[in-house]
Short mmCIF file of C-alpha atoms in Angstrom, two decimals:
data_model
loop_
_atom_site.label_atom_id
_atom_site.label_comp_id
_atom_site.label_asym_id
_atom_site.label_seq_id
_atom_site.Cartn_x
_atom_site.Cartn_y
_atom_site.Cartn_z
CA MET A 1 86.47 111.98 192.38
CA PHE A 2 90.13 111.04 192.62
CA CYS A 3 93.33 112.88 193.46
CA PRO A 4 95.32 113.66 190.31
CA LYS A 5 98.57 112.99 192.18
CA CYS A 6 98.07 109.96 194.34
CA GLY A 7 94.89 108.60 192.80
CA LYS A 8 93.01 108.25 196.16
CA ASP A 9 89.26 108.41 196.16
CA LEU A 10 88.17 111.83 197.54
CA PRO A 11 84.75 113.31 198.28
CA ASP A 12 83.28 115.41 195.55
CA ASN A 13 84.08 119.16 195.70
CA SER A 14 87.37 118.49 197.63
CA LYS A 15 89.90 121.33 197.21
CA PHE A 16 92.86 119.53 198.78
CA CYS A 17 93.73 115.74 198.97
CA LYS A 18 93.53 114.54 202.45
CA TYR A 19 96.12 111.92 201.81
CA CYS A 20 98.89 113.78 199.98
CA GLY A 21 97.84 117.40 200.43
CA SER A 22 97.78 118.23 196.72
CA GLN A 23 95.55 121.01 195.63
CA ILE A 24 92.61 120.05 193.50
CA LYS A 25 92.44 122.71 190.70
CA ASN A 26 90.43 121.17 187.75
CA LYS A 27 87.61 119.03 188.88
CA GLY A 28 86.64 118.06 185.32
CA THR A 29 89.88 116.20 184.75
CA LEU A 30 89.36 114.06 187.87
CA SER A 31 86.07 112.46 186.86
CA HIS A 32 87.95 109.28 185.72
CA VAL A 33 90.60 107.20 187.19
CA PRO A 34 94.03 107.96 185.65
CA ALA A 35 95.43 104.98 183.61
CA SER A 36 97.77 102.73 185.56
CA ALA A 37 101.08 101.43 184.14
CA GLY A 38 99.31 98.12 183.52
CA ASP A 39 96.64 99.77 181.45
CA ASP A 40 99.26 101.59 179.39
CA GLU A 41 100.92 98.20 178.72
CA LYS A 42 97.63 96.68 177.64
CA SER A 43 96.94 99.61 175.25
CA LYS A 44 100.39 99.21 173.71
CA ASN A 45 99.81 95.48 173.22
CA ILE A 46 96.43 96.15 171.63
CA ILE A 47 97.97 98.65 169.25
CA ILE A 48 100.78 96.25 168.32
CA VAL A 49 98.40 93.38 167.71
CA GLY A 50 96.27 95.65 165.55
CA LEU A 51 99.25 96.71 163.49
CA VAL A 52 100.44 93.14 163.05
CA ALA A 53 96.96 92.14 161.92
CA LEU A 54 96.81 95.01 159.44
CA ILE A 55 100.19 94.09 158.04
CA VAL A 56 99.10 90.45 157.61
CA VAL A 57 95.96 91.58 155.83
CA LEU A 58 97.95 93.87 153.50
CA ILE A 59 100.40 91.03 152.74
CA VAL A 60 97.56 88.66 151.81
CA VAL A 61 95.86 91.29 149.64
CA PHE A 62 99.01 92.27 147.75
CA ALA A 63 99.88 88.56 147.30
CA ALA A 64 96.45 87.91 145.80
CA ILE A 65 96.77 90.91 143.48
CA GLY A 66 100.23 89.86 142.44
CA THR A 67 99.12 86.28 141.65
CA GLY A 68 96.29 87.64 139.53
CA MET A 69 98.67 89.87 137.59
CA PHE A 70 101.13 87.10 136.87
CA SER A 71 98.34 84.75 135.91
CA GLY A 72 97.01 87.30 133.48
CA SER A 73 100.52 87.78 132.11
CA ASP A 74 100.89 84.05 131.56
CA GLU A 75 97.55 83.86 129.80
CA GLY A 76 98.61 86.77 127.55
CA MET A 77 101.84 84.96 126.71
CA SER A 78 99.95 81.80 126.01
CA SER A 79 97.60 83.59 123.75
CA ASP A 80 100.48 85.27 121.90
CA ALA A 81 102.18 81.86 121.43
CA SER A 82 98.91 80.39 120.16
CA SER A 83 98.45 83.24 117.88
CA SER A 84 102.00 82.75 116.67
CA SER A 85 101.33 78.99 116.31
CA SER A 86 98.23 79.76 114.19
CA VAL A 87 100.41 81.85 111.69
CA SER A 88 103.21 79.40 111.21
CA GLY A 89 101.62 76.04 112.03
CA ASP A 90 98.64 74.33 110.67
CA SER A 91 95.69 76.04 111.19
CA GLY A 92 98.37 76.12 109.13
CA VAL A 93 98.82 79.24 107.32
CA GLN A 94 102.26 78.97 105.78
CA SER A 95 104.38 81.68 104.08
CA LEU A 96 103.76 82.03 100.37
CA SER A 97 106.70 82.76 98.08
CA LEU A 98 108.55 81.39 95.09
CA SER A 99 111.09 79.86 97.37
CA SER A 100 108.47 78.29 99.61
CA PHE A 101 105.15 77.57 97.97
CA PRO A 102 103.02 75.18 100.05
CA VAL A 103 101.48 72.16 98.31
CA SER A 104 98.26 73.00 100.26
CA GLU A 105 97.91 76.15 98.12
CA ALA A 106 97.96 74.19 94.81
CA PRO A 107 94.18 73.72 94.60
CA GLY A 108 93.71 77.46 95.12
CA LEU A 109 96.19 78.14 92.33
CA ALA A 110 94.43 75.70 90.01
CA GLN A 111 91.14 77.60 90.58
CA ALA A 112 92.90 80.93 89.93
CA ILE A 113 94.27 79.61 86.57
CA LYS A 114 90.83 78.37 85.59
CA ASP A 115 89.18 81.69 86.57
CA ASN A 116 91.76 83.60 84.60
CA GLY A 117 90.61 81.79 81.41
CA GLY A 118 94.08 80.45 80.48
CA ASN A 119 95.67 83.86 80.38
CA PHE A 120 99.13 84.38 81.91
CA PRO A 121 100.64 85.64 84.16
CA VAL A 122 98.18 84.58 86.84
CA ASN A 123 98.01 86.61 90.01
CA TYR A 124 97.67 84.32 93.07
CA LYS A 125 97.72 86.13 96.41
CA SER A 126 101.03 87.95 96.51
CA LEU A 127 102.51 86.22 93.49
CA SER A 128 102.42 86.79 89.70
CA LEU A 129 103.11 83.47 88.04
CA SER A 130 103.99 82.51 84.51
CA LYS A 131 102.57 79.50 82.64
CA SER A 132 105.82 77.52 83.18
CA GLN A 133 105.86 78.34 86.87
CA CYS A 134 102.20 77.23 87.18
CA LEU A 135 102.96 73.98 85.37
CA TYR A 136 105.79 73.27 87.70
CA ILE A 137 103.80 73.97 90.83
CA LEU A 138 100.81 71.91 89.82
CA THR A 139 102.75 68.89 88.55
CA LYS A 140 105.08 68.96 91.47
CA SER A 141 102.17 69.19 93.89
CA VAL A 142 100.30 66.21 92.28
CA SER A 143 103.54 64.19 92.45
CA LEU A 144 104.09 65.03 96.13
CA ILE A 145 100.48 64.41 97.13
CA GLY A 146 100.58 61.06 95.27
CA HIS A 147 103.63 60.11 97.32
CA GLY A 148 102.00 61.10 100.57
CA ASP A 149 103.87 64.40 101.06
CA SER A 150 100.98 66.91 100.95
CA GLY A 151 102.53 69.09 103.67
CA ALA A 152 105.66 69.89 101.61
CA THR A 153 106.62 73.22 100.17
CA ILE A 154 108.03 73.85 96.67
CA SER A 155 110.92 76.03 95.54
CA VAL A 156 109.44 77.32 92.23
CA GLY A 157 112.23 79.19 90.54
CA ASN A 158 111.67 80.64 87.00
CA PRO A 159 111.77 77.77 84.47
CA SER A 160 111.35 78.68 80.80
CA TYR A 161 108.49 77.39 78.73
CA ALA A 162 108.92 74.41 76.27
CA PRO A 163 110.91 75.51 73.20
CA HIS A 164 109.00 73.20 70.78
CA PRO A 165 105.77 72.15 72.48
CA SER A 166 104.06 69.17 70.81
CA GLY A 167 101.68 66.27 71.57
CA ARG A 168 98.46 64.75 70.37
CA ASP A 169 95.81 65.64 72.83
CA TYR A 170 93.14 62.96 72.24
CA SER A 171 90.44 62.25 74.78
CA ASN A 172 91.17 59.40 77.14
CA SER A 173 91.09 58.39 80.77
CA ILE A 174 94.24 58.10 82.88
CA ALA A 175 94.34 56.13 86.14
CA GLN A 176 95.71 57.79 89.30
CA ALA A 177 98.93 55.70 89.27
CA ASN A 178 99.61 56.78 85.75
CA TYR A 179 98.91 60.55 86.13
CA VAL A 180 100.97 60.70 89.36
CA ASP A 181 103.84 59.06 87.52
CA MET A 182 103.36 61.49 84.61
CA SER A 183 103.34 64.42 86.96
CA ASP A 184 106.47 63.19 88.66
CA ARG A 185 108.32 62.90 85.38
CA PHE A 186 107.15 66.26 84.09
CA ALA A 187 108.29 68.08 87.28
CA SER A 188 111.54 66.15 87.40
CA TRP A 189 112.30 67.26 83.83
CA ILE A 190 111.90 70.88 84.94
CA ASP A 191 114.12 70.18 87.92
CA ARG A 192 116.89 68.84 85.72
CA ASN A 193 116.68 71.14 82.77
CA GLY A 194 115.17 74.39 84.02
CA GLN A 195 112.47 74.35 81.38
CA VAL A 196 109.08 72.76 80.58
CA PRO A 197 109.32 69.56 78.54
CA ASN A 198 107.98 69.66 74.95
CA TYR A 199 105.60 66.82 75.76
CA VAL A 200 105.15 64.05 78.30
CA GLY A 201 104.42 60.39 77.62
CA ILE A 202 101.73 58.30 79.32
CA TYR A 203 102.37 54.65 80.17
CA ALA A 204 98.97 53.49 78.99
CA GLY A 205 98.22 51.63 75.81
CA GLY A 206 96.91 53.67 72.84
CA VAL A 207 97.32 57.02 74.59
CA PRO A 208 99.57 59.54 72.70
CA ASP A 209 102.03 62.01 74.27
CA ILE A 210 100.48 64.98 76.05
CA SER A 211 101.33 68.60 75.27
CA PRO A 212 102.28 71.11 78.07
CA SER A 213 99.03 73.00 77.66
CA LYS A 214 96.94 69.79 77.92
CA MET A 215 99.06 68.76 80.88
CA LEU A 216 98.09 71.98 82.59
CA ASP A 217 94.35 71.21 82.01
CA ILE A 218 94.86 67.76 83.49
CA GLU A 219 96.55 69.10 86.64
CA ILE A 220 93.85 71.70 87.12
CA ALA A 221 91.18 69.05 86.92
CA ILE A 222 93.04 66.76 89.47
CA LEU A 223 93.71 69.48 91.94
CA LEU A 224 90.27 71.05 91.87
CA GLN A 225 88.79 67.60 92.80
CA TYR A 226 91.51 67.16 95.43
CA GLY A 227 90.64 70.58 96.93
CA SER A 228 86.95 69.52 97.16
CA THR A 229 87.37 66.01 98.53
CA GLY A 230 90.79 65.93 100.13
CA THR A 231 91.78 62.93 98.02
CA LEU A 232 93.19 62.48 94.52
CA PRO A 233 90.64 61.24 91.95
CA SER A 234 90.91 57.56 90.88
CA SER A 235 91.32 58.70 87.31
CA VAL A 236 91.22 61.82 85.11
CA SER A 237 90.02 62.36 81.62
CA VAL A 238 92.24 64.05 79.00
#
């Protein structure tokens, strides 16, 4: 056993320290050597090192968590942007209105007119369209596609129908260059005059003028084939 005051080694069951004279009261507390100042310093150093290591571990953990959160946030923003790109770009759903009707929707409108059996107005998506509006959209679309501008949009407006429609609608075949030109002139007339022309001429020998109603049939046939193949037909029958 050891003296609690001077730390000297004493025989077991000693009541007084023979070195310093201190009374030995509690033997149980003397079974171990009291810590020296050096031992206390070592203990402090161990505690400090442990705390520093814990802090470093916590910093690394929080840094990893923070990086994951920001990465997830960036991915969410990218997804939102993509999602936004898919509404306005080309996967390309474009807005549909009278002031901005996409040429890409013209084949769908042609099908809706055909399905409606020639009755007007025609309901197409969010729009209710008159015969004159349908004629303008379809002829303008064929003209734009023929000139390589299939990604354009059309400002439809509200043109009136032909005041005195006429024409001799005989059967014939019209080449692509001719029906694109015919569509261009038909739509341009509406642009200039705010109404559907009474008829439209064809620059082909022996072919009479075409009435607005027959023109509508021609445009429907052209655009239905365009919708199926992605290209304008080489010719169309009237």
